[in-house]
């Protein structure tokens, strides 16, 4: 059971918009700690997609956006493309844990 | 180019030991805290361990506490993970990870190694 909860899977047709939620608690997201998002393509290492809740690293298309409110965060992908099919993970910091860096369980995005 | 290259993975029997290494290049290694993250086959990412930039502070997930030891040699730009009393559930790809900012204790992980596979099986 992950500290951060994500839906196991989401899907959408090319060109559509999808969102992936990440639900935490008062000791992590709700405590004000930033949420970061990673994309993992099959057989590759994770890649930073969004940092600091809503910032995109250089090279990440603006089709990807992040937001945070209360104890939850969301990743939105607009203009869905076939190459967006991947696993997506949220990550934050939890002050109640001995190793306070935490990941969500991951969400598999399928492009129909 | 900023790069992390892990090595040392392999097949080990339950109860055995293994030491992973992560060679860093392209940045001032001694300025960054460093982390290990693992991923069991077909599963999600699991946080393992962290070490401060000077090695003075270490952190471990409950699942590995008392069995794994993280360390670093800043003169060699290398991060280590000594794993002992290995169990089948430790089977995973182990990633060496760097935070985005040298002062970023809460920061995102922006540099990942390619990972090294550890298989614990008899």
PDB file of C-alpha atoms in Angstrom, chain A residues 21 64 78 97 105:
ATOM      1  CA  UNK A  21      -4.646  11.904  -9.603  1.00  0.00           C
ATOM      2  CA  UNK A  64       1.960  17.976 -19.771  1.00  0.00           C
ATOM      3  CA  UNK A  78      -3.677  17.147 -23.394  1.00  0.00           C
ATOM      4  CA  UNK A  97       8.507   8.389   7.758  1.00  0.00           C
ATOM      5  CA  UNK A 105       1.850   3.238  -6.844  1.00  0.00           C
TER       6      UNK A 105
END
